Short mmCIF file of C-alpha atoms and ligand atoms in Angstrom, two decimals:
data_model
loop_
_atom_site.label_atom_id
_atom_site.label_comp_id
_atom_site.label_asym_id
_atom_site.label_seq_id
_atom_site.Cartn_x
_atom_site.Cartn_y
_atom_site.Cartn_z
CA VAL A 1 14.76 -11.92 1.01
CA GLU A 2 14.00 -15.73 0.82
CA GLY A 3 10.59 -16.03 -1.71
CA THR A 4 8.74 -13.29 0.21
CA GLN A 5 9.74 -13.00 3.86
CA LEU A 6 12.40 -10.34 5.22
CA THR A 7 14.79 -12.51 6.82
CA ASP A 8 18.05 -12.25 9.12
CA ALA A 9 21.44 -12.96 8.91
CA ASN A 10 20.67 -16.89 9.16
CA GLY A 11 18.08 -16.98 7.16
CA GLU A 12 15.46 -16.94 10.24
CA PRO A 13 12.22 -15.13 8.98
CA PHE A 14 12.76 -12.02 10.46
CA GLN A 15 10.23 -8.74 10.97
CA LEU A 16 11.45 -4.51 10.86
CA ARG A 17 8.65 -2.10 12.68
CA GLY A 18 9.63 1.76 13.06
CA VAL A 19 8.80 5.02 12.28
CA SER A 20 9.24 7.34 9.75
CA THR A 21 9.94 10.85 9.70
CA ALA A 22 8.05 13.22 8.70
CA GLY A 23 9.57 15.21 5.53
CA LEU A 24 12.86 16.35 6.19
CA SER A 25 12.96 19.55 4.52
CA TRP A 26 9.93 20.06 7.19
CA PHE A 27 10.89 18.83 10.11
CA PRO A 28 14.61 17.37 10.45
CA GLN A 29 14.43 18.45 14.23
CA PHE A 30 13.35 15.12 14.55
CA ALA A 31 15.57 12.96 12.87
CA ASN A 32 18.47 12.85 15.64
CA LYS A 33 19.95 10.46 16.91
CA ASP A 34 18.69 11.07 20.79
CA ALA A 35 15.53 10.16 19.28
CA PHE A 36 16.27 6.89 17.41
CA GLN A 37 17.74 6.41 20.96
CA THR A 38 13.78 7.00 23.09
CA MET A 39 12.45 5.19 20.11
CA TYR A 40 14.87 1.91 20.02
CA GLU A 41 15.03 1.83 23.84
CA GLU A 42 11.71 2.78 24.69
CA TRP A 43 9.34 1.61 22.66
CA GLY A 44 11.40 -1.49 20.63
CA ILE A 45 11.43 -0.08 16.81
CA ASN A 46 14.34 -1.87 14.93
CA VAL A 47 14.26 0.22 11.96
CA VAL A 48 14.00 4.68 10.68
CA ARG A 49 12.89 5.84 7.47
CA LEU A 50 13.95 8.92 6.69
CA ALA A 51 12.03 10.25 3.78
CA MET A 52 13.57 12.95 1.87
CA TYR A 53 10.75 14.86 -1.00
CA THR A 54 12.01 15.29 -4.15
CA ASP A 55 9.68 17.36 -5.08
CA GLU A 56 7.97 19.58 -3.16
CA TYR A 57 8.43 21.84 -0.04
CA ALA A 58 12.92 21.95 -0.37
CA GLY A 59 12.74 18.50 -1.55
CA TYR A 60 15.95 17.80 -3.33
CA CYS A 61 15.25 18.14 -6.31
CA VAL A 62 13.80 21.35 -6.27
CA GLY A 63 15.79 23.37 -4.21
CA ASP A 64 18.81 24.82 -4.57
CA ASP A 65 22.44 23.07 -3.82
CA ASN A 66 22.72 24.55 -0.50
CA ASN A 67 19.35 22.06 0.40
CA ARG A 68 20.38 19.29 -1.10
CA ASP A 69 23.58 19.71 0.59
CA LYS A 70 22.25 20.15 3.63
CA LEU A 71 19.34 16.63 2.96
CA LYS A 72 22.61 14.85 2.39
CA ASP A 73 24.52 15.50 5.35
CA LEU A 74 21.17 14.63 7.35
CA VAL A 75 20.66 11.73 5.89
CA LYS A 76 24.15 10.91 6.15
CA THR A 77 24.14 11.43 9.54
CA CYS A 78 21.11 9.81 10.16
CA VAL A 79 22.67 6.29 8.82
CA GLU A 80 25.35 6.57 10.68
CA ASP A 81 23.46 7.06 14.14
CA ALA A 82 21.16 4.11 13.15
CA ALA A 83 24.25 2.16 12.27
CA ASP A 84 25.78 3.26 15.76
CA LEU A 85 22.40 2.30 17.60
CA GLY A 86 22.55 -1.43 15.66
CA ILE A 87 18.85 -0.32 14.21
CA TYR A 88 18.02 -0.23 10.26
CA VAL A 89 17.64 2.52 7.78
CA ILE A 90 15.63 2.87 5.41
CA VAL A 91 16.70 5.86 2.63
CA ASP A 92 13.53 7.13 0.71
CA TRP A 93 13.57 9.24 -1.93
CA HIS A 94 10.09 10.08 -1.10
CA ILE A 95 8.16 11.58 -4.94
CA LEU A 96 4.77 12.13 -4.13
CA ARG A 97 3.92 15.40 -6.13
CA ASP A 98 6.33 14.23 -8.66
CA GLU A 99 4.30 11.29 -9.38
CA ASP A 100 6.19 9.38 -11.85
CA PRO A 101 10.18 8.85 -10.62
CA ASN A 102 11.10 9.72 -13.73
CA LYS A 103 10.83 12.82 -13.17
CA TYR A 104 13.66 13.00 -11.26
CA LYS A 105 15.54 9.91 -12.60
CA ASP A 106 19.24 11.46 -12.96
CA GLN A 107 19.71 12.24 -9.90
CA ALA A 108 17.29 9.24 -7.79
CA ILE A 109 20.57 7.27 -9.61
CA ALA A 110 23.74 10.11 -9.48
CA PHE A 111 22.07 10.11 -5.44
CA PHE A 112 22.08 6.60 -4.66
CA ASP A 113 25.08 6.23 -6.76
CA GLU A 114 26.84 8.49 -3.90
CA MET A 115 24.94 6.84 -1.20
CA SER A 116 25.04 2.98 -1.86
CA GLU A 117 29.24 3.93 -2.63
CA LEU A 118 29.20 5.47 0.86
CA TYR A 119 27.88 2.70 2.61
CA GLY A 120 27.41 -0.17 0.40
CA ASP A 121 29.79 -1.95 3.13
CA TYR A 122 27.01 -0.91 6.10
CA ASP A 123 24.99 -4.00 7.28
CA ASN A 124 21.40 -1.67 8.37
CA ILE A 125 20.75 0.35 5.61
CA ILE A 126 17.91 0.06 3.02
CA TYR A 127 17.55 1.73 -0.68
CA GLU A 128 13.43 2.69 -1.00
CA ILE A 129 14.04 4.13 -4.72
CA CYS A 130 10.31 5.86 -5.44
CA ASN A 131 7.48 6.02 -2.28
CA GLU A 132 4.24 6.93 -3.26
CA PRO A 133 4.37 6.75 -7.71
CA ASN A 134 0.89 7.66 -8.65
CA GLY A 135 -1.00 9.67 -11.62
CA SER A 136 0.14 8.76 -14.44
CA ALA A 137 3.29 6.81 -13.40
CA THR A 138 1.18 2.90 -14.90
CA TRP A 139 3.91 -0.64 -13.42
CA SER A 140 6.21 -0.16 -16.33
CA LYS A 141 7.11 2.97 -15.42
CA VAL A 142 7.94 2.56 -12.52
CA LYS A 143 9.80 -0.63 -13.23
CA SER A 144 11.91 0.17 -15.80
CA TYR A 145 12.57 3.34 -13.44
CA ALA A 146 13.75 0.39 -11.26
CA GLU A 147 15.72 -1.60 -13.97
CA GLU A 148 17.96 2.00 -13.78
CA VAL A 149 18.65 3.07 -10.45
CA ILE A 150 18.81 -1.27 -8.82
CA PRO A 151 22.22 -1.94 -10.76
CA THR A 152 22.94 2.18 -9.92
CA ILE A 153 22.60 0.68 -6.15
CA ARG A 154 23.73 -2.73 -7.00
CA ALA A 155 27.77 -1.83 -8.06
CA ASN A 156 28.37 -0.42 -4.99
CA ASP A 157 26.52 -3.11 -2.63
CA GLU A 158 25.56 -6.31 -3.79
CA ASP A 159 23.07 -7.88 -0.96
CA ALA A 160 21.54 -4.96 0.51
CA VAL A 161 17.48 -4.85 0.26
CA ILE A 162 15.86 -2.27 -2.01
CA ILE A 163 12.36 -1.69 -1.84
CA VAL A 164 10.24 -0.59 -5.21
CA GLY A 165 7.67 1.55 -4.67
CA THR A 166 4.38 0.15 -6.70
CA PRO A 167 1.08 2.85 -8.91
CA THR A 168 -1.27 4.45 -6.80
CA TRP A 169 0.59 5.57 -4.16
CA SER A 170 1.85 1.93 -3.40
CA GLN A 171 -1.33 0.29 -3.48
CA ASP A 172 -0.60 -2.32 -6.53
CA VAL A 173 0.81 -4.10 -5.65
CA ASP A 174 -0.65 -6.83 -7.67
CA LYS A 175 0.38 -4.91 -10.85
CA ALA A 176 4.14 -5.63 -9.41
CA LEU A 177 3.33 -9.32 -9.14
CA ALA A 178 1.58 -9.95 -12.54
CA ASP A 179 5.31 -8.27 -14.34
CA PRO A 180 7.77 -8.28 -11.23
CA ILE A 181 11.42 -7.05 -11.37
CA GLU A 182 14.13 -9.85 -12.49
CA GLY A 183 17.78 -11.30 -12.74
CA TYR A 184 18.61 -9.00 -9.06
CA ASP A 185 18.39 -10.75 -4.80
CA ASN A 186 16.94 -8.73 -2.03
CA ILE A 187 14.29 -6.64 -4.11
CA MET A 188 11.21 -5.61 -2.22
CA TYR A 189 7.98 -3.65 -3.00
CA ALA A 190 6.10 -1.13 -1.55
CA LEU A 191 2.37 -1.24 -0.18
CA HIS A 192 0.93 1.98 1.91
CA PHE A 193 -2.29 2.35 3.90
CA TYR A 194 -3.74 4.67 5.96
CA ALA A 195 -6.50 2.90 8.19
CA ALA A 196 -9.12 4.80 8.07
CA THR A 197 -9.12 4.86 4.23
CA HIS A 198 -7.55 1.94 3.68
CA THR A 199 -9.91 -1.31 4.67
CA GLU A 200 -10.80 -5.23 3.64
CA TRP A 201 -9.69 -4.61 -0.08
CA LEU A 202 -6.22 -3.35 0.38
CA ARG A 203 -5.47 -5.95 2.88
CA SER A 204 -6.56 -8.78 0.77
CA ARG A 205 -5.14 -6.86 -1.55
CA MET A 206 -1.60 -7.33 0.56
CA THR A 207 -1.93 -11.27 1.63
CA ASP A 208 -3.48 -12.13 -2.13
CA THR A 209 -0.14 -10.75 -3.37
CA ILE A 210 2.25 -12.34 -0.90
CA ASP A 211 0.44 -15.98 -1.22
CA LYS A 212 1.24 -15.54 -4.73
CA GLY A 213 4.93 -14.72 -4.20
CA LEU A 214 5.81 -11.21 -3.99
CA PRO A 215 7.60 -10.06 -1.10
CA ILE A 216 5.70 -6.50 0.34
CA PHE A 217 7.14 -4.34 2.88
CA VAL A 218 5.04 -1.10 4.76
CA THR A 219 7.38 1.39 4.49
CA GLU A 220 4.61 4.03 5.53
CA PHE A 221 1.44 3.77 7.11
CA GLY A 222 -1.35 5.55 8.69
CA ILE A 223 -4.04 5.20 11.93
CA CYS A 224 -6.41 8.11 9.84
CA ASP A 225 -7.07 8.44 6.77
CA ALA A 226 -4.67 8.78 4.22
CA SER A 227 -4.11 13.05 3.68
CA GLY A 228 -2.31 12.10 6.89
CA ASN A 229 -5.63 13.78 9.14
CA GLY A 230 -8.47 13.29 10.12
CA ARG A 231 -10.24 10.29 11.99
CA ILE A 232 -8.19 7.80 13.29
CA ASP A 233 -9.72 4.12 12.78
CA TYR A 234 -8.01 2.55 15.46
CA TYR A 235 -10.47 -0.81 14.52
CA GLN A 236 -8.72 -1.02 11.61
CA SER A 237 -5.59 -0.06 12.41
CA GLU A 238 -5.36 -3.46 14.59
CA GLU A 239 -6.36 -5.33 11.60
CA TRP A 240 -3.96 -4.49 9.71
CA ILE A 241 -1.14 -4.92 12.15
CA LYS A 242 -2.24 -8.39 12.95
CA THR A 243 -2.11 -9.43 9.60
CA MET A 244 1.19 -7.46 9.03
CA ASN A 245 2.25 -10.00 12.39
CA GLN A 246 0.93 -13.28 11.03
CA TYR A 247 2.56 -12.80 7.86
CA GLY A 248 5.87 -11.75 8.89
CA VAL A 249 5.36 -8.47 7.26
CA SER A 250 7.58 -5.54 7.77
CA TYR A 251 6.31 -1.61 9.00
CA CYS A 252 6.70 1.99 8.95
CA ILE A 253 4.22 4.17 11.02
CA TRP A 254 3.88 7.89 9.24
CA ASN A 255 4.94 10.47 10.96
CA LEU A 256 8.11 11.76 13.56
CA SER A 257 6.18 14.81 13.54
CA ASN A 258 4.70 17.45 16.15
CA LYS A 259 2.65 18.94 13.00
CA ASP A 260 -1.14 18.99 14.11
CA GLU A 261 -2.50 16.43 11.95
CA SER A 262 -3.51 12.73 13.24
CA SER A 263 -0.94 10.87 12.23
CA SER A 264 1.75 12.96 13.38
CA LEU A 265 3.34 11.01 16.40
CA LEU A 266 4.01 13.45 18.62
CA ALA A 267 1.19 16.39 20.23
CA PRO A 268 1.86 19.30 18.73
CA SER A 269 2.87 21.14 21.98
CA THR A 270 5.51 19.21 22.17
CA THR A 271 8.43 20.52 21.41
CA SER A 272 11.45 18.28 22.98
CA VAL A 273 13.27 16.44 19.74
CA ALA A 274 13.74 13.32 22.26
CA GLY A 275 12.82 11.36 25.04
CA TRP A 276 9.42 11.90 24.77
CA SER A 277 7.36 10.89 27.76
CA LYS A 278 3.71 9.58 27.00
CA ASP A 279 1.40 12.79 27.49
CA GLN A 280 4.47 14.56 24.51
CA LEU A 281 2.96 12.01 22.79
CA SER A 282 0.12 12.25 20.55
CA ALA A 283 -3.04 9.43 19.79
CA SER A 284 -1.07 7.90 17.36
CA GLY A 285 1.94 8.31 18.66
CA GLN A 286 0.54 6.75 21.97
CA TRP A 287 -1.30 4.24 20.12
CA PHE A 288 2.05 2.53 18.32
CA VAL A 289 3.46 2.37 21.42
CA GLU A 290 1.30 0.18 23.17
CA ILE A 291 1.47 -1.80 19.79
CA MET A 292 5.13 -2.35 20.02
CA LYS A 293 5.02 -3.05 23.30
CA GLY A 294 2.33 -5.76 22.61
CA SER A 295 2.82 -9.61 22.19
CA LEU A 296 1.53 -10.69 18.54
CA ASP A 297 -1.76 -12.24 20.46
CA SER A 298 -2.41 -9.15 22.13
CA VAL A 299 -2.19 -6.79 19.64
CA GLY A 300 -5.88 -7.01 18.59
CA THR A 301 -7.37 -8.85 21.19
CA SER A 302 -6.90 -6.25 23.13
CA GLY A 303 -5.29 -3.48 21.67
CA ILE A 304 -4.99 0.20 23.39
CA THR A 305 -8.98 0.64 22.67
CA GLY A 306 -10.01 -2.38 25.11
CA GLU A 307 -12.39 -2.95 22.74
CA PRO A 308 -13.37 -6.87 21.37
CA GLU A 309 -12.13 -7.04 18.65
CA SER A 310 -15.58 -8.50 17.46
CA ASN A 311 -17.51 -4.59 17.87
CA PRO A 312 -15.89 -3.02 15.01
CA SER A 313 -18.49 -0.52 15.14
CA GLN A 314 -16.85 0.41 18.58
CA GLU A 315 -13.74 2.92 18.09
CA LYS A 316 -13.28 4.71 21.07
CA GLU A 317 -10.81 7.38 20.34
CA GLU A 318 -10.05 8.17 23.36
CA ASN A 319 -7.75 10.46 22.69
CA GLN A 320 -10.09 12.62 20.98
CA ASN A 321 -12.49 15.36 21.99
CA GLN A 322 -15.26 13.43 19.80
CA THR A 323 -19.26 14.94 20.08
CA GLY A 324 -22.07 12.98 18.47
CA SER A 325 -22.74 9.59 18.72
CA GLN A 326 -19.11 7.88 18.05
CA GLY A 327 -17.28 9.31 21.11
CA SER A 328 -19.79 8.50 23.69
CA GLY A 329 -18.50 4.91 23.22
CA GLY A 330 -22.76 3.39 22.77
CA ASP A 331 -23.67 1.69 19.70
CA TYR A 332 -22.26 3.19 17.18
CA THR A 333 -24.08 3.11 13.75
CA PRO A 334 -22.72 4.97 10.12
CA PRO A 335 -24.19 5.71 7.41
CA THR A 336 -26.06 3.73 5.11
CA ALA A 337 -24.53 2.95 1.84
CA ILE A 338 -25.49 4.94 -1.58
CA SER A 339 -25.68 3.86 -4.60
CA LYS A 340 -27.07 4.39 -8.08
CA GLU A 341 -26.51 3.59 -11.69
CA VAL A 342 -27.20 5.11 -14.84
CA THR A 343 -27.09 4.14 -18.41
CA ILE A 344 -26.63 7.22 -21.16
CA GLU A 345 -25.14 7.19 -24.08
CA ASP A 346 -24.77 3.53 -23.94
CA CYS A 347 -22.12 3.80 -20.88
CA LYS A 348 -22.97 2.56 -17.92
CA ILE A 349 -22.74 4.83 -14.64
CA SER A 350 -22.18 4.15 -11.32
CA VAL A 351 -21.69 5.25 -8.48
CA SER A 352 -21.48 3.77 -4.89
CA SER A 353 -19.82 3.95 -1.35
CA SER A 354 -17.64 1.26 -0.72
CA ASN A 355 -17.43 2.55 2.92
CA THR A 356 -19.27 5.37 5.19
CA TRP A 357 -17.97 6.30 8.34
CA GLY A 358 -19.00 9.61 10.63
CA ASP A 359 -17.13 11.17 12.50
CA GLY A 360 -18.61 14.09 15.51
CA ALA A 361 -20.89 15.68 13.49
CA LYS A 362 -20.18 14.43 9.95
CA THR A 363 -20.73 11.77 7.96
CA PHE A 364 -18.14 10.28 4.84
CA TYR A 365 -19.34 8.30 2.15
CA GLN A 366 -15.76 6.67 0.03
CA LEU A 367 -17.62 6.50 -3.18
CA VAL A 368 -16.66 4.79 -5.98
CA THR A 369 -17.32 5.17 -9.12
CA LEU A 370 -17.26 3.17 -12.60
CA ILE A 371 -17.70 4.19 -16.35
CA ASP A 372 -18.66 1.44 -18.50
CA ASN A 373 -18.78 2.85 -22.34
CA GLN A 374 -20.59 0.14 -23.94
CA SER A 375 -21.10 2.89 -26.78
CA GLY A 376 -18.83 1.54 -29.34
CA ASN A 377 -17.35 4.68 -29.89
CA THR A 378 -14.70 6.52 -28.29
CA LYS A 379 -15.58 8.39 -25.49
CA LYS A 380 -13.41 11.77 -23.98
CA ASP A 381 -13.73 14.61 -21.67
CA TRP A 382 -16.06 13.51 -19.86
CA VAL A 383 -18.74 14.72 -16.96
CA ILE A 384 -20.26 13.18 -14.33
CA THR A 385 -22.27 15.18 -11.98
CA VAL A 386 -23.50 13.71 -9.18
CA THR A 387 -26.76 15.42 -6.89
CA PHE A 388 -27.32 14.23 -3.45
CA SER A 389 -29.76 14.99 -1.02
CA GLY A 390 -27.86 17.32 1.18
CA ASN A 391 -24.95 19.61 0.19
CA VAL A 392 -21.23 18.02 -0.25
CA SER A 393 -18.06 18.50 0.15
CA VAL A 394 -14.67 16.75 -0.88
CA ASP A 395 -12.62 15.37 1.63
CA GLN A 396 -10.04 13.45 -1.07
CA ASN A 397 -10.38 12.24 -4.24
CA TRP A 398 -8.05 10.14 -6.45
CA CYS A 399 -7.62 9.84 -10.59
CA CYS A 400 -10.21 12.17 -11.48
CA MET A 401 -10.68 16.21 -10.81
CA VAL A 402 -13.12 17.67 -9.00
CA SER A 403 -15.73 20.38 -7.88
CA THR A 404 -18.59 20.90 -5.77
CA THR A 405 -21.45 23.56 -5.06
CA GLY A 406 -24.56 22.96 -2.66
CA ASN A 407 -25.56 19.71 -2.96
CA GLN A 408 -23.78 18.97 -6.74
CA LEU A 409 -20.04 16.80 -7.38
CA LYS A 410 -18.78 16.74 -10.63
CA ILE A 411 -16.46 14.97 -11.06
CA THR A 412 -13.73 15.13 -14.26
CA PRO A 413 -10.93 12.80 -15.73
CA GLU A 414 -7.38 13.36 -15.06
CA SER A 415 -5.02 13.87 -18.74
CA TRP A 416 -4.95 10.13 -18.98
CA ASN A 417 -8.17 8.44 -18.04
CA ALA A 418 -10.02 11.44 -19.91
CA THR A 419 -10.20 9.02 -23.55
CA LEU A 420 -12.44 5.95 -22.48
CA GLY A 421 -12.11 3.09 -25.65
CA SER A 422 -15.13 1.60 -27.35
CA GLY A 423 -15.41 -1.56 -24.88
CA SER A 424 -13.36 -0.40 -21.88
CA SER A 425 -13.95 1.10 -18.47
CA ILE A 426 -12.53 3.10 -16.27
CA SER A 427 -13.00 1.37 -12.66
CA ASP A 428 -10.47 3.61 -10.14
CA ILE A 429 -12.23 6.73 -9.78
CA GLY A 430 -12.44 7.82 -5.51
CA VAL A 431 -13.84 10.58 -3.62
CA ILE A 432 -14.72 10.63 0.11
CA LEU A 433 -17.31 13.10 0.35
CA THR A 434 -18.23 14.90 3.56
CA SER A 435 -21.50 16.47 4.87
CA ASP A 436 -23.89 17.69 7.55
CA THR A 437 -26.43 15.56 7.37
CA VAL A 438 -27.09 11.67 5.78
CA ILE A 439 -27.34 11.75 2.05
CA THR A 440 -28.71 9.75 -0.65
CA ILE A 441 -27.61 9.96 -4.53
CA GLU A 442 -30.56 11.69 -5.92
CA ASN A 443 -29.13 12.01 -9.53
CA ILE A 444 -25.98 10.77 -12.19
CA GLU A 445 -26.09 12.52 -15.03
CA PHE A 446 -22.75 12.10 -17.74
CA SER A 447 -21.96 13.65 -20.59
CA ALA A 448 -18.96 13.38 -22.88
CA THR A 449 -17.52 13.82 -26.43
CA THR A 450 -18.38 10.72 -29.01
CA SER A 451 -15.73 9.83 -31.59
C1 IDC B 1 2.10 14.43 4.11
C2 IDC B 1 2.53 14.98 5.61
C3 IDC B 1 1.56 16.44 5.39
C4 IDC B 1 2.96 17.61 4.62
C5 IDC B 1 2.57 16.76 3.05
C6 IDC B 1 2.84 17.20 1.88
O1 IDC B 1 1.42 14.32 6.50
O2 IDC B 1 2.20 17.08 6.74
O3 IDC B 1 2.22 18.67 4.06
O4 IDC B 1 3.06 15.10 2.98
O5 IDC B 1 3.30 16.51 0.73
C7 IDC B 1 1.18 9.32 1.57
C8 IDC B 1 2.67 10.01 1.41
C9 IDC B 1 2.84 11.40 2.55
C10 IDC B 1 1.58 12.53 2.74
C11 IDC B 1 0.95 11.46 3.50
C12 IDC B 1 -0.34 11.96 4.37
O6 IDC B 1 3.46 8.96 1.62
O7 IDC B 1 4.67 12.40 1.94
O8 IDC B 1 2.36 13.57 3.96
N1 IDC B 1 0.52 10.26 3.13
O9 IDC B 1 -1.21 12.18 3.16
N2 IDC B 1 0.81 8.99 1.20
C13 IDC B 1 -0.01 8.22 1.64
C14 IDC B 1 -0.51 9.24 2.23
#
């Protein structure tokens, strides 16, 4: 890594572009040498990422010894297969439900010690030490974890690239920029995006952060929404690809499986584990192969959708049988933005949409909620109830807990943001709502205990 740029052995800028496996415990069959060879030779990838979950469904830290040995053997085989093929491999300690990488820090240290001891002499290995810190995992906690894992790896492997995840599911690269890890070379930081959820605001955070000197690797992205499912946003995806290519940012798409969800690269009916034809790929898979074939310039100017880049509203979802206005290819107008602000108990509460879209018969509203406590007191265990003009349900939420009844959405805190000191505010509460109709915000209620 030179400055912010990943380079080759001669110090020339180099971009790794490839595919992340799905969770190895769920879909081990697709993590095989023939699959890697197909993607290398036919798609043009030069890196695979091995997503080894730690904390859920037969994860490394929750399963038994037998399960652990199986996972470790699979990782080893894949590292060696990638080396044989002449491609790079990212060993991904896939924290997610565990939130804070410190939860299984001892296991992580033992695992990376063993891997780096085995593969310290390999030129193709990259260590990703915590996929997506989230919840209570602040940057200082992640940094202190990294400062224990990195020296373990460095004792065996003095120069391999090590990638460190960032808070809020590897979105807060700005936090790492403000307080980077010192004293080691070849460290990069993860930024993850899902194009139908994370748009211009996260893209500009990435470019700003790189411009200010932080080396970023997009070790995981999806072209659908952050659930790994839902609508594909071709326009946003191509904007991301163009920006990453322009900045020489390396990236891996999520994920190599045939699970019936939009982020899978294989069609649900595909059971072959390598050598896929085009029609065995999903919409995401077909898009990615086109992107890999395109030159930097062709990406985004025509792209797979064939839409001119200046027309973001025409997201033609060729591979999805959509109904409704968006699928017809005609002019599509997203639902009107909604927003409302109230002041209750000297706290300013604002709820507004940062993005809206339609998907067949449904509308989606990505809401940002802000609480600004100007009361001079500490507010605890706050509750926000938002009433809409139509019935709603929750598609996704972060940094809060939610429930809905009819046209009401109730937002309550997570344990770490339940207390709001005097003069402080919370701005990262997010909810994606869906409705059968176009909605407006009718009312906001707020309550909290005061101390
Ligand atoms: C999702 C998979 C889904 C699986 C789930 C398990 O797509 O099939 O059931 O994990 O937790 C991430 C994570 C990645 C998620 C993905 C989509 O790194 O593990 O995969 N995602 O939710 N970050 C943002 C999105």
